[in-house]
Short mmCIF file of C-alpha atoms and ligand atoms in Angstrom, two decimals:
data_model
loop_
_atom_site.label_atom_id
_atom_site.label_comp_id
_atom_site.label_asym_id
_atom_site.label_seq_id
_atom_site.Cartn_x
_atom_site.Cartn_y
_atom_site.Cartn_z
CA UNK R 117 -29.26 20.32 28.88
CA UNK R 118 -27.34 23.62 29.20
CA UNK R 119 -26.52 25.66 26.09
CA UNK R 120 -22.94 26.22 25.25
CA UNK R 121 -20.22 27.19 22.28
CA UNK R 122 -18.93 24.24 20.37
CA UNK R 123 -16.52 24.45 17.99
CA UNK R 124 -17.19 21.15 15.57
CA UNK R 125 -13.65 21.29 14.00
CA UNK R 126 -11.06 23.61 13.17
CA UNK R 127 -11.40 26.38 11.26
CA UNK R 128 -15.36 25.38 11.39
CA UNK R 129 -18.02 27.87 12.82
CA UNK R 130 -19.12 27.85 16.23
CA UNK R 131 -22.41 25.95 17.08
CA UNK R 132 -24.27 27.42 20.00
CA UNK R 133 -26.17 24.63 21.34
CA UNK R 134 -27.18 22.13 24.09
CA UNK R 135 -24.78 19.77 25.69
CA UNK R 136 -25.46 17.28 28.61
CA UNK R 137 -23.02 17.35 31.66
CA UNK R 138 -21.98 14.80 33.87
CA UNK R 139 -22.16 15.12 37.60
CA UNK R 140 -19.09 16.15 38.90
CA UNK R 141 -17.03 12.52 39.97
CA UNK R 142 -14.34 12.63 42.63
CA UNK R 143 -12.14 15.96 42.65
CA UNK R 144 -14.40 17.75 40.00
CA UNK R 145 -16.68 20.39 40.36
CA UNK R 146 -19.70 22.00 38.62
CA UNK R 147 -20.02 25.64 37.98
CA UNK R 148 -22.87 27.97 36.86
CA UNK R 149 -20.82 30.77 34.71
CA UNK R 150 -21.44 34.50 35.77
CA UNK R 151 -19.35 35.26 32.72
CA UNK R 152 -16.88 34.80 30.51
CA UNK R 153 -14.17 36.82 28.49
CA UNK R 154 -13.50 36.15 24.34
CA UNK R 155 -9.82 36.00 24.29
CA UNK R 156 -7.72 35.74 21.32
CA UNK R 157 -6.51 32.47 22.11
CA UNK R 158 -10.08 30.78 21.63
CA UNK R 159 -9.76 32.77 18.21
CA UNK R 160 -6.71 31.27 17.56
CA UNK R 161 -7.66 27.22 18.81
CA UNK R 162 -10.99 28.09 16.64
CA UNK R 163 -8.61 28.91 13.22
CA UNK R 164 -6.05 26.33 14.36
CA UNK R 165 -3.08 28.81 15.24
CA UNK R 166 -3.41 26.54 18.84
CA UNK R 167 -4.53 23.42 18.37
CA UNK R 168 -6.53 21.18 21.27
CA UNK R 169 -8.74 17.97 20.52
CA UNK R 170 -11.97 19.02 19.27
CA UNK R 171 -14.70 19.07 19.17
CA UNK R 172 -14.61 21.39 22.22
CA UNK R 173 -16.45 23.68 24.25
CA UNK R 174 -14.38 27.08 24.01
CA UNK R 175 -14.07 29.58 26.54
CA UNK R 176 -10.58 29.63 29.22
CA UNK R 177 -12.07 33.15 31.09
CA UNK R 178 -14.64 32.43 33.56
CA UNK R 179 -15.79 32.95 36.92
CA UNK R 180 -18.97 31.76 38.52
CA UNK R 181 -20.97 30.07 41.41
CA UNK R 182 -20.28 26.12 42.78
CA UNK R 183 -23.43 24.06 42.05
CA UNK R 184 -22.19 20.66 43.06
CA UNK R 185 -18.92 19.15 44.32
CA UNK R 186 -17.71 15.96 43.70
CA UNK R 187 -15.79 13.39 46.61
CA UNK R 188 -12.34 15.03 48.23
CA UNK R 189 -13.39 18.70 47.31
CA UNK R 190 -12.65 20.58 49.90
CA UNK R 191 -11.39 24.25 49.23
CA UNK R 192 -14.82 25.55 47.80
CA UNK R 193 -18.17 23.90 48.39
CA UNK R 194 -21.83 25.26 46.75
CA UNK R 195 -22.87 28.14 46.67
CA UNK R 196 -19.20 30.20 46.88
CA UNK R 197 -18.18 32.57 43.89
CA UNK R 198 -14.86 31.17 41.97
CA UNK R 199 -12.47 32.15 39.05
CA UNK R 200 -11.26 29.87 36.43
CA UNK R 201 -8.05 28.85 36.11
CA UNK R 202 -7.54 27.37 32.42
CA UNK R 203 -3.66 26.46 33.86
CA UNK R 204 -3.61 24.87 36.48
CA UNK R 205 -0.31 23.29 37.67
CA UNK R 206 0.51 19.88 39.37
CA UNK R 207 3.01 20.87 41.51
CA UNK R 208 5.52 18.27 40.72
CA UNK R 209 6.91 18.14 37.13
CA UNK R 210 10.51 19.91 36.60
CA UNK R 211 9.41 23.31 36.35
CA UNK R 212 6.81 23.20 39.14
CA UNK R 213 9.93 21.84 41.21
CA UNK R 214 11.73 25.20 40.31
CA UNK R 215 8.66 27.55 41.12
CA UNK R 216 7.67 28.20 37.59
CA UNK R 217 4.37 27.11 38.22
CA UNK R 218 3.15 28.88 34.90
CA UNK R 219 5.18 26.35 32.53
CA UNK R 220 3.48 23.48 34.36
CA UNK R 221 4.14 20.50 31.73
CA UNK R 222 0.82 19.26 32.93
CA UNK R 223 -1.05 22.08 32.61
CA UNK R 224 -2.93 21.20 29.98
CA UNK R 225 -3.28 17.18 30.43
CA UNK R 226 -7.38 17.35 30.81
CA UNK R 227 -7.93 18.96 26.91
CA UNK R 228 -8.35 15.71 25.77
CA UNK R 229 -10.74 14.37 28.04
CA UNK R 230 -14.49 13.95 27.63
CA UNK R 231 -15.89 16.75 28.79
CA UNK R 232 -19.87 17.01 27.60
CA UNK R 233 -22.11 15.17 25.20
CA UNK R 234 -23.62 17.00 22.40
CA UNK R 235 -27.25 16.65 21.97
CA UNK R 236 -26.37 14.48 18.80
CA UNK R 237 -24.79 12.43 20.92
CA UNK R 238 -20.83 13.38 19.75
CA UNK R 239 -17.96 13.42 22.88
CA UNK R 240 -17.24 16.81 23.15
CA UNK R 241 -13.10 17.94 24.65
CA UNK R 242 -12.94 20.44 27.19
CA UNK R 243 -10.73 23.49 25.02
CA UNK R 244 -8.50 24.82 27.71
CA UNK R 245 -9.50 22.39 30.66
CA UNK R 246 -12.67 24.94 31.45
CA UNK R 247 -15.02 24.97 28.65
CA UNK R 248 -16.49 28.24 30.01
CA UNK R 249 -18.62 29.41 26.94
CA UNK R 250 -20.90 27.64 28.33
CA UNK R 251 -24.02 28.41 31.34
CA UNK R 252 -22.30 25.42 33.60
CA UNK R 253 -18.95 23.34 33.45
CA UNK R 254 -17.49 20.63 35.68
CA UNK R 255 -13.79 20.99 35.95
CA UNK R 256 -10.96 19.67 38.31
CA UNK R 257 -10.69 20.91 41.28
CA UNK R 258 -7.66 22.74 40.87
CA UNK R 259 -9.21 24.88 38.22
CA UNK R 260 -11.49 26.37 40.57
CA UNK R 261 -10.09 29.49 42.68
CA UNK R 262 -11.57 31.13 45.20
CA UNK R 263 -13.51 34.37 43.71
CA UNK R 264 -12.01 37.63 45.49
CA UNK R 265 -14.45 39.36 48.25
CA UNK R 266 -15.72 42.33 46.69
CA UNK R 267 -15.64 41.84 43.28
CA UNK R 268 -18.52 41.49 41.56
CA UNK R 269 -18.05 37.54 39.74
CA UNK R 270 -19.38 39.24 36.08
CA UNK R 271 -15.53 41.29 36.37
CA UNK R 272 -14.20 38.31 38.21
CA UNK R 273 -14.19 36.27 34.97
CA UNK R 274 -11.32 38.18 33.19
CA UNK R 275 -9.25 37.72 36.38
CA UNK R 276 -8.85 34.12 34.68
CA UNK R 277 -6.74 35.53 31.86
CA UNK R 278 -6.51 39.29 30.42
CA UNK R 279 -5.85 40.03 34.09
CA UNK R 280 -3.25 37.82 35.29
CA UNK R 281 -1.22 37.71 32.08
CA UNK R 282 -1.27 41.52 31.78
CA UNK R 283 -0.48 42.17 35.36
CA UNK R 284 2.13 39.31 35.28
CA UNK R 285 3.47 40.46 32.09
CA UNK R 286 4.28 43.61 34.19
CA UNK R 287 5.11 42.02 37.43
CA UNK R 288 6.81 39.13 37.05
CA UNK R 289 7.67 39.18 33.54
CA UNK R 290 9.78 42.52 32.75
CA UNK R 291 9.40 43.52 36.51
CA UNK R 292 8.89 47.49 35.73
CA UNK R 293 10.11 49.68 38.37
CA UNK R 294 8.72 53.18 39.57
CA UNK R 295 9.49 55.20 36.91
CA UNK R 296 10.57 53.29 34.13
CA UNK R 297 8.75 54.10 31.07
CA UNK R 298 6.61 51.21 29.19
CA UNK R 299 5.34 51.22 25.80
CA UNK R 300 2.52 48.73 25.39
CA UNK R 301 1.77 46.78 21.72
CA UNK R 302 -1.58 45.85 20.99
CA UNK R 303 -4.47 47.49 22.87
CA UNK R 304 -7.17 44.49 23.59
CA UNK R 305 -8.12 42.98 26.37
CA UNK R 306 -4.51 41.81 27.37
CA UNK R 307 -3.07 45.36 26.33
CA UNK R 308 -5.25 46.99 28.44
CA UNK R 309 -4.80 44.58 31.67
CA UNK R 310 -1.18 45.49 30.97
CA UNK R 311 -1.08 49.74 30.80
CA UNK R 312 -3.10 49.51 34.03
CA UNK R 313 -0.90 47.31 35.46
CA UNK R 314 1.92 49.21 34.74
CA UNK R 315 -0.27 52.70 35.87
CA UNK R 316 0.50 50.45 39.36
CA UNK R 317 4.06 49.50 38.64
CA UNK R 318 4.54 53.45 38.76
CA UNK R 319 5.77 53.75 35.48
CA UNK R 320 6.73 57.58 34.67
CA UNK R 321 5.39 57.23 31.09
CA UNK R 322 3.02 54.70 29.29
CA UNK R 323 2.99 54.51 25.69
CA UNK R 324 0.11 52.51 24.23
CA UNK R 325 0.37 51.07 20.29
CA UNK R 326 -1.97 49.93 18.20
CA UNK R 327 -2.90 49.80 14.38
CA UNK R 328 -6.54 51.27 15.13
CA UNK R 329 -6.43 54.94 15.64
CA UNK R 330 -10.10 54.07 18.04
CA UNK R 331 -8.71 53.14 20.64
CA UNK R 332 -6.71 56.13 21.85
CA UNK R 333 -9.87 56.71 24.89
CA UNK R 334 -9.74 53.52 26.12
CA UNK R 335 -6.32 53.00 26.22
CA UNK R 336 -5.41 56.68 28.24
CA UNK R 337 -8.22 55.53 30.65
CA UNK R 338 -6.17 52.57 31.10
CA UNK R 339 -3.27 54.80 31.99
CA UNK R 340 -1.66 55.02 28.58
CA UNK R 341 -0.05 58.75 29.08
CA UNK R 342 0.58 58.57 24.95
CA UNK R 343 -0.73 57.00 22.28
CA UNK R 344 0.95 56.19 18.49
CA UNK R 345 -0.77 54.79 15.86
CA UNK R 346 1.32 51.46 14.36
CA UNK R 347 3.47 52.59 11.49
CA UNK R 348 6.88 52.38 9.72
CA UNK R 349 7.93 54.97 12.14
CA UNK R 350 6.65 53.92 15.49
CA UNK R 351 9.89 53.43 17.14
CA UNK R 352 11.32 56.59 16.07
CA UNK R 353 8.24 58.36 17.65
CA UNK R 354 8.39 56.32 20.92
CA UNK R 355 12.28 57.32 21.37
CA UNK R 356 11.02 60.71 20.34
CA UNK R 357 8.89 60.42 23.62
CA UNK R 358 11.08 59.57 25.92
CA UNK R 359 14.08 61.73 25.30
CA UNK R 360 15.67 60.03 22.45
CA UNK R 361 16.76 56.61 24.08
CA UNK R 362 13.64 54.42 23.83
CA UNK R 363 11.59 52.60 26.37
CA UNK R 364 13.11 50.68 29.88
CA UNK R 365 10.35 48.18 29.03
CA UNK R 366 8.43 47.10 26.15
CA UNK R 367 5.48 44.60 26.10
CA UNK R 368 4.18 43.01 22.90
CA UNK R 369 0.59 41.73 23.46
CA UNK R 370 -0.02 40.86 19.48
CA UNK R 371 2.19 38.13 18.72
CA UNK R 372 3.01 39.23 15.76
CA UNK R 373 6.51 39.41 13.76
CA UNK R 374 6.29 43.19 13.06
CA UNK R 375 5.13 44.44 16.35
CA UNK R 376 7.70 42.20 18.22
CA UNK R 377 10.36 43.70 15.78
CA UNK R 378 9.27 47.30 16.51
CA UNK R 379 8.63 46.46 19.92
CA UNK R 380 12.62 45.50 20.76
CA UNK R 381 13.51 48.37 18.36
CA UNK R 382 11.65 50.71 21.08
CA UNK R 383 13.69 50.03 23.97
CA UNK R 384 16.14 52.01 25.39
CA UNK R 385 19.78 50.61 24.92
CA UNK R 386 19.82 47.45 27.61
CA UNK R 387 16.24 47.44 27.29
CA UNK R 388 13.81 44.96 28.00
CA UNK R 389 11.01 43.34 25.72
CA UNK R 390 8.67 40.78 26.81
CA UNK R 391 6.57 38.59 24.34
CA UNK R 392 2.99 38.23 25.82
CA UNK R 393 0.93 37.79 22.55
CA UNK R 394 0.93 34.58 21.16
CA UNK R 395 1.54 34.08 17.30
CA UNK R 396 1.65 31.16 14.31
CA UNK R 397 4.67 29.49 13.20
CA UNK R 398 4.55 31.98 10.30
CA UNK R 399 5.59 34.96 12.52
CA UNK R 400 9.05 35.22 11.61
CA UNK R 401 11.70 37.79 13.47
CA UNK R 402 14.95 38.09 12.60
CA UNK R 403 17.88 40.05 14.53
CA UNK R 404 21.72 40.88 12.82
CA UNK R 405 24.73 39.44 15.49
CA UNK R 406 26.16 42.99 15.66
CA UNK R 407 22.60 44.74 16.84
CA UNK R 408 22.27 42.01 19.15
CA UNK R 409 25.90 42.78 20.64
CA UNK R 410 25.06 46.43 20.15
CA UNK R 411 22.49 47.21 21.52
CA UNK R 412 22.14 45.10 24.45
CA UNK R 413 18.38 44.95 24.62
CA UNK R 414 16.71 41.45 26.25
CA UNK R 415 13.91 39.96 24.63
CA UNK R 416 11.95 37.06 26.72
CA UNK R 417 8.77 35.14 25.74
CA UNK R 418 6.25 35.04 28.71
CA UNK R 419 3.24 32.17 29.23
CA UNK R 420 0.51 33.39 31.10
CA UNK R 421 1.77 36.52 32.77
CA UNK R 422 4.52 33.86 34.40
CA UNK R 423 2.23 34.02 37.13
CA UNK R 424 0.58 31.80 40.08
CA UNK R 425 -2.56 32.31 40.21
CA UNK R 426 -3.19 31.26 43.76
CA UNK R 427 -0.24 34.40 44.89
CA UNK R 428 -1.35 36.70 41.89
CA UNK R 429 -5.20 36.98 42.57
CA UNK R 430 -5.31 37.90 45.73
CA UNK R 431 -2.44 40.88 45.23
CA UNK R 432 -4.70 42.08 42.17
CA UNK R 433 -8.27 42.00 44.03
CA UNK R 434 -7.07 44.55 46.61
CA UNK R 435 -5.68 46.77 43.90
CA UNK R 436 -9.42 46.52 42.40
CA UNK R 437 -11.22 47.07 45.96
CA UNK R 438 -8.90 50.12 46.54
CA UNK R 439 -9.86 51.67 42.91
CA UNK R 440 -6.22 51.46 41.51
CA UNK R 441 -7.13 48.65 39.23
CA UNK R 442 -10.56 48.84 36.95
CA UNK R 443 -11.53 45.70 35.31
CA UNK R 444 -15.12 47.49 33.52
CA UNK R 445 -12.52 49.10 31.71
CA UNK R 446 -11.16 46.39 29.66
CA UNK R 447 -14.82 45.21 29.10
CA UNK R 448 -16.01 46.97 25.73
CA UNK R 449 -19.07 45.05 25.45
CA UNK R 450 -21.47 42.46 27.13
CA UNK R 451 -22.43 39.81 24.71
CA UNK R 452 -24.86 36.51 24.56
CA UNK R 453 -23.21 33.19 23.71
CA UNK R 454 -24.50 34.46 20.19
CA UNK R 455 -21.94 36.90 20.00
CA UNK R 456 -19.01 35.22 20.52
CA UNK R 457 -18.52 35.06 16.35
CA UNK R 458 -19.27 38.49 16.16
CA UNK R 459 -16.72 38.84 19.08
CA UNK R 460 -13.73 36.95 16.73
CA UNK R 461 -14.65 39.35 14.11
CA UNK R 462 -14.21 42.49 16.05
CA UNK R 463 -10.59 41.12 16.63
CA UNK R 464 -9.53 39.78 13.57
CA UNK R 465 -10.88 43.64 12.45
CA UNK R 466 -8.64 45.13 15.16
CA UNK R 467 -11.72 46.69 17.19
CA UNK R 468 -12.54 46.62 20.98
CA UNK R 469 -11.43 45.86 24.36
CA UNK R 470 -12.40 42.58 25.69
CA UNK R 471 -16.05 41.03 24.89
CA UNK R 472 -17.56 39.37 27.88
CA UNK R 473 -20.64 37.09 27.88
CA UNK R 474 -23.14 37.22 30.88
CA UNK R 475 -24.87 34.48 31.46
ZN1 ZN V 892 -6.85 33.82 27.20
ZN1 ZN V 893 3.66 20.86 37.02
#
């Protein structure tokens, strides 16, 4: 028995308790979590914004050791340090064939299998392919990555997610160039991952948003050079900051209607906005034809960072050896498995960075 985060049924409370694993069968492998990150999106499949089969063992952001391998594994064995990878792509469906690994149609083909057993004896789903709220996990093969050299696996975990969406969000996704100017909506875990990655892009100035005045600190130490407090009048004060024309580059990490709204509204004339945060069906925007012809702005929506993982991580881990990227500062607190409600609270109050359970 290993203890882990279940959620019974949506919209239910988390039960922290024991589950049985199976051994790892051919191409899986089992892996004793370091840590993991509490991400918005296991809010949002525990309220039913997302929806996977439950009941499931949450958790997508995880790194951690090999315990076992199954037959035919051969790219990590026991004993080596790994990240998660909660998307893993097949290589061979339409968009894989194009490159755009990151809208892999099969990404997400292994939610509804059996995963665990409950100590009651009930099938338990694996969430997003990794169930890694939990102290061990057997998962495919080719959601195991190999952990970066240097980097300690308890920061490794948020490589799986924050990380790669916020430094694809910058990278791939709107592609900042040296001195653009960026202003960043929504200051968690994903926010943050995304002012430092544009700190790297070499943007000239980095406006961060959010609707909590708190986290002004965190977000400068992230490399926000300014910092505005969501209101009515946010995008007049970010075109105020950058000489009256707006933002090159805008990046909306909330998902919500308003913030996308304001976040377009914030660019520059043939600016660009790019939709990281991931909303309901109840998040309506709307746009007039003549702004649209107007202004000449692009808005694109962007699925985890649009990035490859296997390319991305290792770019990223020598950022973080050489100092330029700091993943302790996304992490605003260490939690227990017991935490993790107390984690969804925090967000759906708008406080904190990313929470990160050590094992
Ligand atoms: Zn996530
Ligand atoms: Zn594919």
């Amino acid at each position: 028995m290993i203890r882990a985060a279940v959620l019974p049924a949506v919209g239910a409370p988390l039960e922290i308790t024991g589950i049985e694993l199976p051994e790892p069968g051919p191409g899986r492998v089992r892996v004793r979590l370091a840590a993991a990150g509490v991400c918005h999106s296991d809010l949002s499949l525990s309220n039913g914004t997302m929806r996977v089969p439950v009941p499931a063992v949450l958790g997508h952001e995880g790194a951690g050791t090999v315990v076992a391998v199954g037959e035919g594994v051969a790219h990590v064995a026991p004993g080596d340090g790994v990240v998660l990878n909660w998307a893993p792509s097949c290589g061979s469906c339409h968009p894989c064939s194009l490159g755009e690994v990151w809208l892999c149609v099969n990404a997400l083909n292994g939610a509804a299998d059996v995963h665990a057993r409950a100590a009651d004896g009930r099938e338990l789903h694996p969430g997003l392919n990794v169930a890694a709220f939990a102290e061990e996990t057997v998962v495919a093969a080719h959601c195991v990555l190999p952990a970066p050299e240097g980097v300690p696996l308890t920061d490794a975990a948020l490589l799986g997610c924050a990380v790669l969406t916020g430094w694809g969000a910058v990278h791939h996704a709107a592609r900042v160039r040296a001195g653009e100017t960026v202003a960043v909506f929504g200051v968690g875990g994903v926010g943050l991952a995304t002012l430092q990655a544009a700190r790297i892009a070499g943007a000239s100035a980095i406006v961060a948003v959010d609707v909590s005045p708190e986290k002004e600190e965190l977000a400068r130490a992230a490399g926000a050079t300014d910092y505005v407090v969501a209101s009515e009048g946010t995008a007049r004060e970010i075109r105020k900051l950058t000489g009256g024309h707006g933002v090159d580059v805008a990046v909306e990490c909330a998902g919500r209607a308003v913030a996308i709204r304001t976040a377009w509204e914030s660019t520059r004339r043939g600016g660009r906005t790019t939709v990281v945060g991931i909303g309901g069906k109840d998040q309506q925007v709307s746009f007039n034809a003549l702004e649209l012809f107007h202004w000449g702005r692009t808005l694109s929506g962007c699925v985890y960072g649009n990035s490859d993982p296997a390319a991305d991580l290792p770019v990223i881990a020598a950022h973080i050896r050489d100092g330029r990227f700091d993943l302790g500062a996304l992490v605003t607190e260490r939690i227990t498995l017991e935490g993790i409600p107390g984690a969804f609270e925090a967000m759906l109050a708008g406080r904190g960075g990313r929470a990160l359970v050590v094992f």
